Short mmCIF file of C-alpha atoms in Angstrom, two decimals:
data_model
loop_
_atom_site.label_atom_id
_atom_site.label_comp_id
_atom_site.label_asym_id
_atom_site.label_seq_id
_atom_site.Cartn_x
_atom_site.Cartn_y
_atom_site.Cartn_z
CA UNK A 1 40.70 33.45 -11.17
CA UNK A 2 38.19 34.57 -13.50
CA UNK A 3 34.32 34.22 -12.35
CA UNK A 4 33.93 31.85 -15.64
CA UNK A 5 36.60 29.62 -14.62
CA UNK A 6 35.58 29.81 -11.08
CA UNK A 7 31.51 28.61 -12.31
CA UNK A 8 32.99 26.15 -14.92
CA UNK A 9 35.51 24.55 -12.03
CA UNK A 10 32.35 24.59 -9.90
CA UNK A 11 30.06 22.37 -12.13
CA UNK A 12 32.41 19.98 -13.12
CA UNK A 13 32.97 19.33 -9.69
CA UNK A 14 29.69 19.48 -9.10
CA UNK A 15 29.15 16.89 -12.00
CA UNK A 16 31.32 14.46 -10.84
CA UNK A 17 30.07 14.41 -7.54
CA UNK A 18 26.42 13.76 -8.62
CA UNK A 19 27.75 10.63 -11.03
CA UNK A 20 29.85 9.24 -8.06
CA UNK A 21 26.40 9.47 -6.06
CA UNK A 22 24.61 7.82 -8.71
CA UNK A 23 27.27 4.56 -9.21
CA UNK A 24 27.56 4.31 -5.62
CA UNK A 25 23.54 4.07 -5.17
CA UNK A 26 23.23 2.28 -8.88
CA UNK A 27 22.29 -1.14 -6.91
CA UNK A 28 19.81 0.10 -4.66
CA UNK A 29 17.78 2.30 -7.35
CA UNK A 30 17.94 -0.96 -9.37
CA UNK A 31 16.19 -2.78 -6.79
CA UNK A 32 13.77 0.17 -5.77
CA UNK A 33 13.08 0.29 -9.21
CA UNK A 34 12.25 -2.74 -9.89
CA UNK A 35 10.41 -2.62 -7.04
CA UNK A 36 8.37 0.31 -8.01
CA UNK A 37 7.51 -1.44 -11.37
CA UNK A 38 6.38 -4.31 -10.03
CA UNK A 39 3.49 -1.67 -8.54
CA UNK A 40 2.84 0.11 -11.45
CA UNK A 41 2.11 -3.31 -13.14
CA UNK A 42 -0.23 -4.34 -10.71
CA UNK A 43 -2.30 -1.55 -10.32
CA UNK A 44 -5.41 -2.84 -10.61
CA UNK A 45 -4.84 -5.35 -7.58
CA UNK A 46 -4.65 -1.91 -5.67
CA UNK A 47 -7.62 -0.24 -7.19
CA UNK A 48 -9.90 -3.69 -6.42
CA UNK A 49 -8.53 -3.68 -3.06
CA UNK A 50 -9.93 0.25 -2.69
CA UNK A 51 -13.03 -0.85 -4.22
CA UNK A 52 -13.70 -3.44 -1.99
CA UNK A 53 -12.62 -1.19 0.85
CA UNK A 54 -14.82 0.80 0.07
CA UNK A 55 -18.10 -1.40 -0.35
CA UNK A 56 -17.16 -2.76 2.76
CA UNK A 57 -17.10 0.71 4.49
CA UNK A 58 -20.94 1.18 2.32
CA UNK A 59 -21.75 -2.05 3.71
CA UNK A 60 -21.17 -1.09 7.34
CA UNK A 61 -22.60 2.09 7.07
CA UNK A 62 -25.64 1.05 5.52
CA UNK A 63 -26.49 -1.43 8.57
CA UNK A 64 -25.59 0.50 11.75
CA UNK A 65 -27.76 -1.75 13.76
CA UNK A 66 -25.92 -4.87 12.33
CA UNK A 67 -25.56 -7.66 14.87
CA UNK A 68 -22.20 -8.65 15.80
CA UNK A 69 -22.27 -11.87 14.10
CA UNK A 70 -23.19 -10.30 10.83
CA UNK A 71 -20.40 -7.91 11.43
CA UNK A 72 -17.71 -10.41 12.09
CA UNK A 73 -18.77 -12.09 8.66
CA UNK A 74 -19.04 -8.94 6.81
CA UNK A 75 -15.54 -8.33 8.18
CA UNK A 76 -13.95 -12.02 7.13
CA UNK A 77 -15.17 -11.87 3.65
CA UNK A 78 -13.45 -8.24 3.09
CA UNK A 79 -10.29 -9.24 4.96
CA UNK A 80 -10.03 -12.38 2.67
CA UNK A 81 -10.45 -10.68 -0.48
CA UNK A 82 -8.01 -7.93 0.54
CA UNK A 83 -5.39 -9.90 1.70
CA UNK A 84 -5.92 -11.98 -1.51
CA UNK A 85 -5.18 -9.70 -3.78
CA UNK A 86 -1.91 -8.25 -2.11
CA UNK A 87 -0.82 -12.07 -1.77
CA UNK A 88 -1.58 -12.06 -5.85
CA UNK A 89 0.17 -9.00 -6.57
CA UNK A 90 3.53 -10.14 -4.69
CA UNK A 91 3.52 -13.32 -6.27
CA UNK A 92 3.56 -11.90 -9.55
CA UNK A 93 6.34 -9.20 -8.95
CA UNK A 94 7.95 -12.76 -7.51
CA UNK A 95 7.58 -14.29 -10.72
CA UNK A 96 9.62 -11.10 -12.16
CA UNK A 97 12.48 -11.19 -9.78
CA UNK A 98 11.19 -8.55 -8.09
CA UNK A 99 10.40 -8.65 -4.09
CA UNK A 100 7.76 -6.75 -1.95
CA UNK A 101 7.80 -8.14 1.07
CA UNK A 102 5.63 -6.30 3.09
CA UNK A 103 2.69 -6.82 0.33
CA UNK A 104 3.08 -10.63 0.62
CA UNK A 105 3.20 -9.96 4.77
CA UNK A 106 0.19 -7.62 4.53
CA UNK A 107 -1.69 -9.99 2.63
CA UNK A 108 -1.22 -12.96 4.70
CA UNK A 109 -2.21 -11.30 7.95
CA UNK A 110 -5.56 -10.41 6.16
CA UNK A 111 -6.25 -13.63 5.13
CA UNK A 112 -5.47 -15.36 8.60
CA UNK A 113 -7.80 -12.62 10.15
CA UNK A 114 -10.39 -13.52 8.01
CA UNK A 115 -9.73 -17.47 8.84
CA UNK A 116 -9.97 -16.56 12.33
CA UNK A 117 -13.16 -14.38 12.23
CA UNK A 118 -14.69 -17.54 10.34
CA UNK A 119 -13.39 -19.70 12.68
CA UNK A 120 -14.28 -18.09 15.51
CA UNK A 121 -17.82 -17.12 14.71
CA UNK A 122 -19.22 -16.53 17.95
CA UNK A 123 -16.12 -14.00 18.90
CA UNK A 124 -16.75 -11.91 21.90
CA UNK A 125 -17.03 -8.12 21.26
CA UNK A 126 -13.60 -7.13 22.95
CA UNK A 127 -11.90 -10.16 20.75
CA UNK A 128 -13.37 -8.96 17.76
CA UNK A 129 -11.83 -5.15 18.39
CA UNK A 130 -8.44 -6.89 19.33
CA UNK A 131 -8.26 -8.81 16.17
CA UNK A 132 -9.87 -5.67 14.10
CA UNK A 133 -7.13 -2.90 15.99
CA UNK A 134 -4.57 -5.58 15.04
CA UNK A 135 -4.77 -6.15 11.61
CA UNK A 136 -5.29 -2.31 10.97
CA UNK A 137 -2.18 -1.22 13.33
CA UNK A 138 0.01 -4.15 11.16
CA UNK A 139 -0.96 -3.54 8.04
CA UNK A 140 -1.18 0.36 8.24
CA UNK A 141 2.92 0.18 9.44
CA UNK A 142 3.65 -2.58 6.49
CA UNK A 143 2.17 0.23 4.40
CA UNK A 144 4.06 3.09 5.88
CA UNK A 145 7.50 0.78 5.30
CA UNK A 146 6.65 0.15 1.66
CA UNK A 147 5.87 4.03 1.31
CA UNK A 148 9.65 4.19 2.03
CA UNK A 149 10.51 2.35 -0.94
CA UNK A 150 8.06 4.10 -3.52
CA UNK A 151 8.96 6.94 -5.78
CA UNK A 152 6.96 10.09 -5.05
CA UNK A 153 6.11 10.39 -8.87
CA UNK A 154 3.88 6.23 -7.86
CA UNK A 155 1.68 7.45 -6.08
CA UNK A 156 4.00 8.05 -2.27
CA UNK A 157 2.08 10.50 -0.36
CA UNK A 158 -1.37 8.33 -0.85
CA UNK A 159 0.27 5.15 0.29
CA UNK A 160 1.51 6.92 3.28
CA UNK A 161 -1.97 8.62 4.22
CA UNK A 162 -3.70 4.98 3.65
CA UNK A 163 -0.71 3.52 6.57
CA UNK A 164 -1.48 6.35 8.87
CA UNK A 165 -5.14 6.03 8.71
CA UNK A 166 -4.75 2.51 9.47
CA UNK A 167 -2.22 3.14 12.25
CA UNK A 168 -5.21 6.24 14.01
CA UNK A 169 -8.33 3.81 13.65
CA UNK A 170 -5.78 0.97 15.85
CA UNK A 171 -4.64 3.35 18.27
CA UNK A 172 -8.49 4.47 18.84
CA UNK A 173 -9.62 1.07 19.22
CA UNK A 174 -7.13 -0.13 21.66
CA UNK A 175 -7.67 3.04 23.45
CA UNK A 176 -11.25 2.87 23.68
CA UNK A 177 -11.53 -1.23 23.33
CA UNK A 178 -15.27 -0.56 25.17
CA UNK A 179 -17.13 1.39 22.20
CA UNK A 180 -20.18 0.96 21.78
CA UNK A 181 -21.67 -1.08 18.97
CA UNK A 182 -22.70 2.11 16.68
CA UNK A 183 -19.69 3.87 16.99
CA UNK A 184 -17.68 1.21 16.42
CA UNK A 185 -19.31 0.40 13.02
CA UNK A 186 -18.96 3.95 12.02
CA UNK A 187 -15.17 3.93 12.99
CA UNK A 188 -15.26 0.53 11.13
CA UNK A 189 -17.05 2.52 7.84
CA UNK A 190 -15.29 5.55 7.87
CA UNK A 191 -11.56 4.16 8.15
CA UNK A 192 -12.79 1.50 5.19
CA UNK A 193 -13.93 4.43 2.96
CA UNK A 194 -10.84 6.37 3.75
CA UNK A 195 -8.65 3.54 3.07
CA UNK A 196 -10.37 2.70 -0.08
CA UNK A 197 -10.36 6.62 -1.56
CA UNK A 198 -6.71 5.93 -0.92
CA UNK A 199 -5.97 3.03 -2.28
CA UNK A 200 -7.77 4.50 -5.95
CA UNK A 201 -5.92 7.29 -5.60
CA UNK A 202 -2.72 5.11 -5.28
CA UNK A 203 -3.71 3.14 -8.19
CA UNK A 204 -4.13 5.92 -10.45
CA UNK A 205 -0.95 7.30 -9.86
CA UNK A 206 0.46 3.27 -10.45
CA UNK A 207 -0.96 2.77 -13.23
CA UNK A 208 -0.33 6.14 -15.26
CA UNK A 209 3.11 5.08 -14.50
CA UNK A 210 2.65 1.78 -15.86
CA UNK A 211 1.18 3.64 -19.43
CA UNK A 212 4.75 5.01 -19.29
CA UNK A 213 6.38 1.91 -18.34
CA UNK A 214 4.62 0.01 -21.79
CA UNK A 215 5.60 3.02 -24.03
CA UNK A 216 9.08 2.74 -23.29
CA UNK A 217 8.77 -1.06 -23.54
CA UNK A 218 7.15 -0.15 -27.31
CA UNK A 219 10.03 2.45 -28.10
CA UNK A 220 13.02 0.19 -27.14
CA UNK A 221 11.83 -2.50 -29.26
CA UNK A 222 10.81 -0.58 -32.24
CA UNK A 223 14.35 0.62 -31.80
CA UNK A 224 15.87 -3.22 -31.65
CA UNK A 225 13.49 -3.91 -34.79
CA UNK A 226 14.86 -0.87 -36.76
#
């Protein structure tokens, strides 16, 4: 057989396996990209939650010698905030049909540490690293689990970096429960700033997909106009 016929028979074959692929996997890359849109639209909710990550992690460092009860506050009213905006971002993708279910998740466990640091204003040191080792070890793997689901081109690697940074600073704090008040702040400081250089990083990649996203949107109905 000639070496054109063999390279034509080749990519045809080829060809047709790559469609079959692509109608076998057409409802899951529907739903991741829905999924994946409903991001890019709501990029800002991710770049407020790295700017509040990272006045928190200002905040912490700027006060070393902060007392414990002025740590657990400081602590409540960024865990509220955070978790309010990934609760907001959720229910909007909701409102689209869309589902991110480990946004919603991660937001509610930052609001209900926050109610418990209010709640619980005179928590005990150890308590206060429990709860704190918690809510990073939780939300860092609800992070690494959505990573799975994002498209390398939104932003992937910085979404996974955020989870694992969040996964280390639980590990080290249920490891070493017994810090001492300085290093725990700077722990505290340094995983918020990390987070929160994430996070922006994230959000840039979101939302220059989202400028994409809104010129197709313009294109296709141009085209309907016309």
């Amino acid at each position: 057989m000639p070496a054109r016929a063999v390279s034509a028979n080749w990519l045809l074959k080829s060809r047709t396996r790559t469609e079959n692929t692509m109608i076998i996997a057409s409802p899951d890359s529907r739903k991741f990209e829905s999924m994946n849109d409903m991001l890019a639209r709501n990029w800002w909710a991710v770049a407020l939650q790295g700017v509040v990550a990272i006045l928190f992690g200002i905040a912490v460092f700027a006060m070393p010698f902060i007392t414990m009860l002025s740590f657990v506050m400081v602590f409540a009213v960024f865990s509220f905030i955070d978790g309010i905006f990934g609760i907001v971002a959720s229910i909007r993708g909701a409102r689209r049909g869309e589902r991110w279910i480990w946004l919603l998740l991660s937001g509610i466990l930052g609001v209900a540490a926050s109610a418990v640091a209010i709640l619980w204003p005179g928590i005990t040191i150890l308590a206060f690293v429990i709860l704190l080792a918690s809510r990073a070890m939780v939300s860092g793997t609800f992070m690494l689990i959505s990573a799975y689901r994002l498209k390398i081109d939104h932003g992937r690697v910085w979404l996974v970096v955020g989870g694992i940074a969040s996964v280390v600073f639980g590990v080290l704090l249920i490891f070493w429960p017994f810090v001492g008040a300085l290093v725990l702040t700077f722990w505290t400081g340094a995983h918020a700033v990390v987070l929160g250089a994430t996070l922006l990083a994230l959000a840039y990649k979101l939302r220059s997909q989202s400028v994409g996203l809104q010129g197709d949107l313009a294109h296709s109905t141009t085209g309907i106009t016309e």
